[in-house]
Coordinates of C-alpha atoms in Angstrom, one line a residue:
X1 CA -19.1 -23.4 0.6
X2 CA -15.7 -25.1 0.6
X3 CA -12.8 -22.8 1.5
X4 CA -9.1 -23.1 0.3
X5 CA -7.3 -25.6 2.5
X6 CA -4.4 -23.6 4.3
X7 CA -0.9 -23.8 2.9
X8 CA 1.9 -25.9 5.4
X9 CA 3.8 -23.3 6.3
X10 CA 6.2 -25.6 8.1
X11 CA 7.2 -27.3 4.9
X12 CA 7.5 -23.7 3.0
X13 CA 9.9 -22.9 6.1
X14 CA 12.0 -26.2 5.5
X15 CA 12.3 -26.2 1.9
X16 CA 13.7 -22.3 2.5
X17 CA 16.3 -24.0 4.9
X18 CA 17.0 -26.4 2.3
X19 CA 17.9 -23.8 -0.1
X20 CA 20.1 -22.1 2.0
X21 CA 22.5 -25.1 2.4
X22 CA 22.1 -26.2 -1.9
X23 CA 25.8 -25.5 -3.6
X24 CA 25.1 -22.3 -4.8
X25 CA 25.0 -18.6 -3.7
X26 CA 22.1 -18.3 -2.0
X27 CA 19.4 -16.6 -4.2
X28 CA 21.7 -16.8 -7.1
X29 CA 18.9 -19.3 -9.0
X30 CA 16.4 -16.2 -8.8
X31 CA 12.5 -17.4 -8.7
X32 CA 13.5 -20.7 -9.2
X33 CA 14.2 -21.1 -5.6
X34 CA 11.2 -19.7 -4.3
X35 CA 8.8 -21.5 -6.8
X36 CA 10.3 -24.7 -5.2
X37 CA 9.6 -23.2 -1.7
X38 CA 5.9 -22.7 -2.7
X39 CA 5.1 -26.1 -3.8
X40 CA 6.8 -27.5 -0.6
X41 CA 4.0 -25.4 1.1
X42 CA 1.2 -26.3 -1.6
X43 CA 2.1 -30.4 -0.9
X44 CA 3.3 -30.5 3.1
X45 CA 6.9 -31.3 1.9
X46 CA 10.0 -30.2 2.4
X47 CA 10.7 -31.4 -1.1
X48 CA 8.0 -31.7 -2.9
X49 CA 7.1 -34.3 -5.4
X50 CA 7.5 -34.2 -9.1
X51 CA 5.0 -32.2 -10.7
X52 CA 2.0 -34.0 -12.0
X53 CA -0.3 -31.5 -14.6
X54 CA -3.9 -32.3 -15.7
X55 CA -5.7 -30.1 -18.2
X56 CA -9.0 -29.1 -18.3
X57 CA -10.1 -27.0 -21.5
X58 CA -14.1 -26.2 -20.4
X59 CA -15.9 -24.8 -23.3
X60 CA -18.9 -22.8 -24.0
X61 CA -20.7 -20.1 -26.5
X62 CA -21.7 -16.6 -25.5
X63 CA -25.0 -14.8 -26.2
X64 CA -23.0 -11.2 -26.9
X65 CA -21.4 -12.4 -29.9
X66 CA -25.2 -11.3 -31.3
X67 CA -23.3 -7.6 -30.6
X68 CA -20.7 -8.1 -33.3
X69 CA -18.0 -8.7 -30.6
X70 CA -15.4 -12.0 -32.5
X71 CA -14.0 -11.8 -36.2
X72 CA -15.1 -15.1 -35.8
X73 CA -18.4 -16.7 -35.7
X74 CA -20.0 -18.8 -32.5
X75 CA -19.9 -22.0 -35.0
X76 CA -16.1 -22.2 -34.4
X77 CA -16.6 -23.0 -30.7
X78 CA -18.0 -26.2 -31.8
X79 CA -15.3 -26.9 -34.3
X80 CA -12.5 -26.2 -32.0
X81 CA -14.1 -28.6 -29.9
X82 CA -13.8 -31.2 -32.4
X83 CA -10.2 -30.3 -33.1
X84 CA -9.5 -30.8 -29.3
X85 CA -11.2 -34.1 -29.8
X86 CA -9.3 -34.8 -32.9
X87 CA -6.1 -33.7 -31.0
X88 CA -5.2 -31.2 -33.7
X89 CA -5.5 -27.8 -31.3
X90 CA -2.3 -25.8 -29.7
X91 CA -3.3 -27.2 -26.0
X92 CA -3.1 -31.3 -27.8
X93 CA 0.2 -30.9 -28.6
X94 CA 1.3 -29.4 -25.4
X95 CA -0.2 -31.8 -23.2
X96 CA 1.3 -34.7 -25.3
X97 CA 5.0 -32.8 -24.8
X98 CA 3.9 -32.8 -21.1
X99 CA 2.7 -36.0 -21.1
X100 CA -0.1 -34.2 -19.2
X101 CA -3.4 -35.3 -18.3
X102 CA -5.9 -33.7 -20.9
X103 CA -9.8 -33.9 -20.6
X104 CA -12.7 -31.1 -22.8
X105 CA -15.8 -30.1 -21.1
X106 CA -19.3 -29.2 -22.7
X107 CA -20.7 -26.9 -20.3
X108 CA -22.0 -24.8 -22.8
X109 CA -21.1 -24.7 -26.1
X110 CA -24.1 -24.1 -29.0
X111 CA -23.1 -26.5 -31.8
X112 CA -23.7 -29.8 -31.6
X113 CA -20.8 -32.0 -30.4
X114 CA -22.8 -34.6 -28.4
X115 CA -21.2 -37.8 -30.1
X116 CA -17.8 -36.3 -29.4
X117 CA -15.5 -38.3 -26.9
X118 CA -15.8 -35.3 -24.4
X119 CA -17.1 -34.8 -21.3
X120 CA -20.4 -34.1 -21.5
X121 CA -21.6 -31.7 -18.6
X122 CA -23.7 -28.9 -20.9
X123 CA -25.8 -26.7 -18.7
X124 CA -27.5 -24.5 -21.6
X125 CA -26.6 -24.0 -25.3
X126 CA -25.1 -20.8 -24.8
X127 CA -25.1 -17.9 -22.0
X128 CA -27.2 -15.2 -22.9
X129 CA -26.5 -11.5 -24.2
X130 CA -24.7 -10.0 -21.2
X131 CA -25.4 -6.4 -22.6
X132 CA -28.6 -6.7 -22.6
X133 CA -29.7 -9.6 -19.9
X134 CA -28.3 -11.3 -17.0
X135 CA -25.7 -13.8 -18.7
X136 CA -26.6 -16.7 -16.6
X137 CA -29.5 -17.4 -14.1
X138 CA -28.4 -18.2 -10.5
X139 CA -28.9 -22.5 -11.2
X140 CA -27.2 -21.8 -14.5
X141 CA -24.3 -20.4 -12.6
X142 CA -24.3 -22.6 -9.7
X143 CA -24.4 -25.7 -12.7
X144 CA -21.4 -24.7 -14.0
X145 CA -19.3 -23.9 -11.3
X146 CA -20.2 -27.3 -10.3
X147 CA -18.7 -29.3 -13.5
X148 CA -15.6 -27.0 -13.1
X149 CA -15.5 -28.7 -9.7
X150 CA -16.4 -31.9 -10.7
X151 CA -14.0 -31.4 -13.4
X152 CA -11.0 -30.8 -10.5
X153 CA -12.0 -33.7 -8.7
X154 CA -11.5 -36.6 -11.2
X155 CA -8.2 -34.6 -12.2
X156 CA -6.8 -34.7 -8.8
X157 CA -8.3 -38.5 -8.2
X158 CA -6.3 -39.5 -11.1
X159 CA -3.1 -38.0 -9.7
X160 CA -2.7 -34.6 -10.6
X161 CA -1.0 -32.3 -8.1
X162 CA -0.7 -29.3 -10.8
X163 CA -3.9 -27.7 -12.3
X164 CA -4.6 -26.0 -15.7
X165 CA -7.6 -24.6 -16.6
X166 CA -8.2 -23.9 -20.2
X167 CA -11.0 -22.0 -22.0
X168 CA -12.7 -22.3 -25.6
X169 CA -15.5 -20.0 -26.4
X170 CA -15.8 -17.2 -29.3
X171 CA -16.8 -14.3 -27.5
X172 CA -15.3 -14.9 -23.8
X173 CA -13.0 -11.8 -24.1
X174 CA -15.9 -9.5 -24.3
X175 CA -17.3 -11.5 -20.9
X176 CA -13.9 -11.7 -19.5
X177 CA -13.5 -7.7 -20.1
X178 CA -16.5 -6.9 -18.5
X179 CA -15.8 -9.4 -15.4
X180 CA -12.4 -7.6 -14.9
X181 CA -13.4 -4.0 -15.3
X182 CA -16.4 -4.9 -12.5
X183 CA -14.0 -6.5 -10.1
X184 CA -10.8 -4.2 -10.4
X185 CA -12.6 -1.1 -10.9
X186 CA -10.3 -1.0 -14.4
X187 CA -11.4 1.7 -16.9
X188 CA -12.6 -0.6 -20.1
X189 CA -10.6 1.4 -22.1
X190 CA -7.6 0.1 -20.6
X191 CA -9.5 -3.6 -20.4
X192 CA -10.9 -4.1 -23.7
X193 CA -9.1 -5.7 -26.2
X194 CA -8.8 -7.4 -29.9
X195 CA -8.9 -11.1 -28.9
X196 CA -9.4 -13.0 -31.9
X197 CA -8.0 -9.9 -34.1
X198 CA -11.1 -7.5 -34.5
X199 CA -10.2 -4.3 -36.2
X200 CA -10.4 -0.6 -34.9
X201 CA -14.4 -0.7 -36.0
X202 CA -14.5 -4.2 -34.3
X203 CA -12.8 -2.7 -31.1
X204 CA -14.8 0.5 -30.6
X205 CA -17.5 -1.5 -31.0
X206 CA -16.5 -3.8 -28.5
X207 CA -15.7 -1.1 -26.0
X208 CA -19.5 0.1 -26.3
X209 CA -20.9 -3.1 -25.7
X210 CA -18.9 -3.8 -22.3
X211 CA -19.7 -0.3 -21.6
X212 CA -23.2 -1.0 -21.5
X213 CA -22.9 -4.0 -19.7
X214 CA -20.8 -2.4 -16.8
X215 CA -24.1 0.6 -16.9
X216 CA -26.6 -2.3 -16.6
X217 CA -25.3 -3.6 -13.4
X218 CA -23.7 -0.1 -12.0
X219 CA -25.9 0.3 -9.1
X220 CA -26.4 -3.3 -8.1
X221 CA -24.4 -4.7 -5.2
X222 CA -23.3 -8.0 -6.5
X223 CA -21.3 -11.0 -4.5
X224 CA -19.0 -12.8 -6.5
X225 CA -21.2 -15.4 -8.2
X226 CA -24.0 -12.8 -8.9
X227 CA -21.4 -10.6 -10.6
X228 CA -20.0 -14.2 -12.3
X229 CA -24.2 -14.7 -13.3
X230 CA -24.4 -11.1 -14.3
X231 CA -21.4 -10.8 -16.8
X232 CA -19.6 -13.8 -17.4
X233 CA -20.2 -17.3 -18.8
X234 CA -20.3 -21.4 -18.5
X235 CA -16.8 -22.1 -19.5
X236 CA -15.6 -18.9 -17.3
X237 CA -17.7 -20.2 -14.2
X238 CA -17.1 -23.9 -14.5
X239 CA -13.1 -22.7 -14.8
X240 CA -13.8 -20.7 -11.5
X241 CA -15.1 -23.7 -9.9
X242 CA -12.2 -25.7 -11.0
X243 CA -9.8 -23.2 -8.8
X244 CA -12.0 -23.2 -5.9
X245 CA -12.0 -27.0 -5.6
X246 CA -8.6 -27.3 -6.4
X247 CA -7.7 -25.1 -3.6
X248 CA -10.2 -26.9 -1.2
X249 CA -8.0 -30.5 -2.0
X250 CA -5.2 -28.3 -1.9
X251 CA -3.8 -28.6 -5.0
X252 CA -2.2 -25.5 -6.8
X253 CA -3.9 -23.9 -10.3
X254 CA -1.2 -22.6 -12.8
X255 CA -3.5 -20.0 -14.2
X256 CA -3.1 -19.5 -17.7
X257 CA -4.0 -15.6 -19.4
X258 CA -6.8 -13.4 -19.7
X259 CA -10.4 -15.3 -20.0
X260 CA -8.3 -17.4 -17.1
X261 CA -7.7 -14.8 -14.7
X262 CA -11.3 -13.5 -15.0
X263 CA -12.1 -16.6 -14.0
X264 CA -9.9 -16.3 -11.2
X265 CA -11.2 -12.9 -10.3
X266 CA -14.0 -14.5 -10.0
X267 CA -13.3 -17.5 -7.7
X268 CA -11.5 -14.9 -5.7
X269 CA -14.4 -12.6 -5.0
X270 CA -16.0 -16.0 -3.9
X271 CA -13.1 -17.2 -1.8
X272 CA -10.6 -14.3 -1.1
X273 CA -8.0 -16.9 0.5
X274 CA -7.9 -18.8 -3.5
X275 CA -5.3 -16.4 -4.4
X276 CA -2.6 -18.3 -2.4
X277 CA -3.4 -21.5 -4.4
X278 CA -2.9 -19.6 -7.5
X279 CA 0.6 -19.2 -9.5
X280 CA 0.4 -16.9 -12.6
X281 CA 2.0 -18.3 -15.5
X282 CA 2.5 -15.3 -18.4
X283 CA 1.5 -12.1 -19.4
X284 CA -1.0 -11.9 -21.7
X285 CA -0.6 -9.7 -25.4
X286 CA -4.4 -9.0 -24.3
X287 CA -5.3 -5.5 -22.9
X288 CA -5.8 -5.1 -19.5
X289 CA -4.5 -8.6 -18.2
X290 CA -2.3 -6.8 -15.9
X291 CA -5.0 -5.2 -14.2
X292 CA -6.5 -8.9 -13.4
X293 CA -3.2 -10.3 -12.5
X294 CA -2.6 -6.6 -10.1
X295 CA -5.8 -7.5 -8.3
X296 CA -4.7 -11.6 -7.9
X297 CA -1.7 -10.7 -6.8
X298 CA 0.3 -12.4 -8.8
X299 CA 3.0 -12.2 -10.5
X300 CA 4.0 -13.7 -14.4
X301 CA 6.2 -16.2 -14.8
X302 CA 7.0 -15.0 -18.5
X303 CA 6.0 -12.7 -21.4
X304 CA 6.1 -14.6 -24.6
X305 CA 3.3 -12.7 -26.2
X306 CA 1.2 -15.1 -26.1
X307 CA -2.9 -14.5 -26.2
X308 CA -4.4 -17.8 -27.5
X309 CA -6.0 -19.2 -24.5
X310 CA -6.8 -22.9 -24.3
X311 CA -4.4 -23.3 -20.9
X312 CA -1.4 -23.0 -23.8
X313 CA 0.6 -19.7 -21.9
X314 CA 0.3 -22.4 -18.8
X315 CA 1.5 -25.8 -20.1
X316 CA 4.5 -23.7 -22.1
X317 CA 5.5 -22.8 -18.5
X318 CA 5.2 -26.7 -16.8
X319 CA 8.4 -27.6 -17.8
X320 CA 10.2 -24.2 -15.9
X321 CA 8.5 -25.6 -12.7
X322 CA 9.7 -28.9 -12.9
X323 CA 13.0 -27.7 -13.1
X324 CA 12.6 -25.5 -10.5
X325 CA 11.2 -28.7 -8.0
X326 CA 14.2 -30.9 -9.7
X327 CA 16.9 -28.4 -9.0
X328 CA 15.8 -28.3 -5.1
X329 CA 15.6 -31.9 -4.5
X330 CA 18.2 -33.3 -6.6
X331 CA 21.3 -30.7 -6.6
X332 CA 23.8 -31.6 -3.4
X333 CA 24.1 -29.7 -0.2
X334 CA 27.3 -28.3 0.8
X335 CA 27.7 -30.7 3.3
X336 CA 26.8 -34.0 0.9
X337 CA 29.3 -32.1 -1.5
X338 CA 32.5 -31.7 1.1
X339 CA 32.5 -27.9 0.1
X340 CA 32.7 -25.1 2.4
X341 CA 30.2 -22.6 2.9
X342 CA 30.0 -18.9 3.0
X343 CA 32.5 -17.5 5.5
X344 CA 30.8 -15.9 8.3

């Protein structure tokens, strides 16, 4: 398998030196200065190059929404596809504010959306009922990881240098639950959410159904991709592969909130050096995402209370990041300034 490419620790090193001559107290500009240093390391520059975003939105259906899981049906995974297509969703405006790089994958969804100008990379019409079944078989999983990769490379052939991985897929909080709890060891009480606005009925019920997920697989000893197979599905795996390939060019994900950090979880337990190509971009409103980001450890950019999903929470925070690369390239040195420095 591919691992991460190592960061340039040289470059992280310059760009810190570079701060520390910029006309300003040093550290008065907070995580702005640091975030700069990072992508020095990320790209092998001192100063690092504007940023450059491509998203991905990867899309598929889920087998446990059989279990009562959504207020919404499985049909709407297909017809949020065609708004993606039609450039109606949250994530089409975004990217066209970004002036971002936006492509839609099929890797699993039910409904058909075959004539749709997507990309076409389906590996099965669904995952199966992870409460009662292994979600995925081991080719299924392998499949989809593999259009998440294949996804990465045409993104970073076509310039990107910033990664977003978005999800679509009624049902993928109860997967995504079920993925955290296993890899964190996270109660499911504390991990088990609302997602698309389920009621008290809808969330007890919910709770039972990752429950007995979590039971069916409590005494297997699963690697990374089995536990992927076991409990998680398409659009979470091929967004897992989209990190790990990212990471192998060497290219940073921004990763976006909760059905994106199980996916990251996962990509983790595969490669455990991913993390350092990973930047967290807000908290999710949805229970138990600060258990996944705790385990990636990674930090928020911002809480804005957002719980959509789609790779929105991450293209809101693009435009912080350019700042923070345009603020350590372009503002003057004390020297280029003629102002003195701190006094020893």
């Amino acid at each position: 398998m591919n691992r991460s490419k190592p960061l340039d620790i040289s470059a992280r090193n310059a760009a810190r030196a570079r701060q520390a001559i910029l006309t300003k107290p040093p550290g008065s500009l907070g995580q702005l200065e640091e975030l700069a240093c990072r992508f020095a390391a990320w790209q092998g520059r001192a100063q690092p190059d504007v940023l450059r975003p491509a998203i991905t939105v990867f899309a598929g259906d889920h087998g446990v929404t059989a279990e009562g899981v959504s207020a919404f049906p499985s049909a709407v995974t297909a017809e949020m596809v065609r708004n993606f297509a039609n450039g109606g969703a949250a994530i089409c405006v975004l990217a066209r504010a970004l002036d971002a790089r936006l492509e839609v994958v099929d890797v699993g969804v039910a409904g058909e959306v075959s004539a749709l100008p997507i990309v076409h990379a389906k590996v099965r019409a669904g995952s199966r009922n992870l409460a009662k079944e292994t979600a995925m078989s081991a080719e299924e999983t392998e499949a989809a990881l593999e259009a998440g990769r294949a996804a990465a490379r045409r993104a970073v052939d076509e310039g990107a240098n910033l990664l977003i991985a978005g999800d679509m897929g009624i049902g993928n909080t109860t997967a995504s639950a079920a993925l955290i709890c296993r890899l964190t060891g996270a109660s499911p009480e504390l991990v088990v959410g609302r997602g698309t606005g389920i009621d008290d009925i809808g969330l007890a019920n919910k709770l039972r159904v990752v429950k007995t997920a979590l039971a069916r697989v409590a005494w297997e000893n699963l690697s990374g991709q089995d536990t992927l197979a076991e409990l998680g599905g398409l659009e979470i795996a091929a967004m897992a592969g989209f990190y790990l390939e990212g990471a192998h060019l060497g290219v940073p994900s921004l990763v976006d909130g909760f059905i994106a950090s199980a996916a990251a979880l996962c990509a983790k337990a595969i490669d455990p050096s991913l993390h350092e190509w990973l930047l967290a971009s807000h908290r999710s409103a949805e229970a138990g995402h600060d258990h996944a980001l705790a385990a990636l450890q990674l930090q928020p950019l911002v809480d804005l209370g957002m719980r959509l999903g789609e790779g929105s929470g991450a293209a809101v925070c693009v435009p912080l990041l350019q700042m923070a690369v345009r603020l350590h390239n372009e503002m003057a040195t004390f020297e280029e300034a003629g102002i003195s420095g701190k006094s020893a």
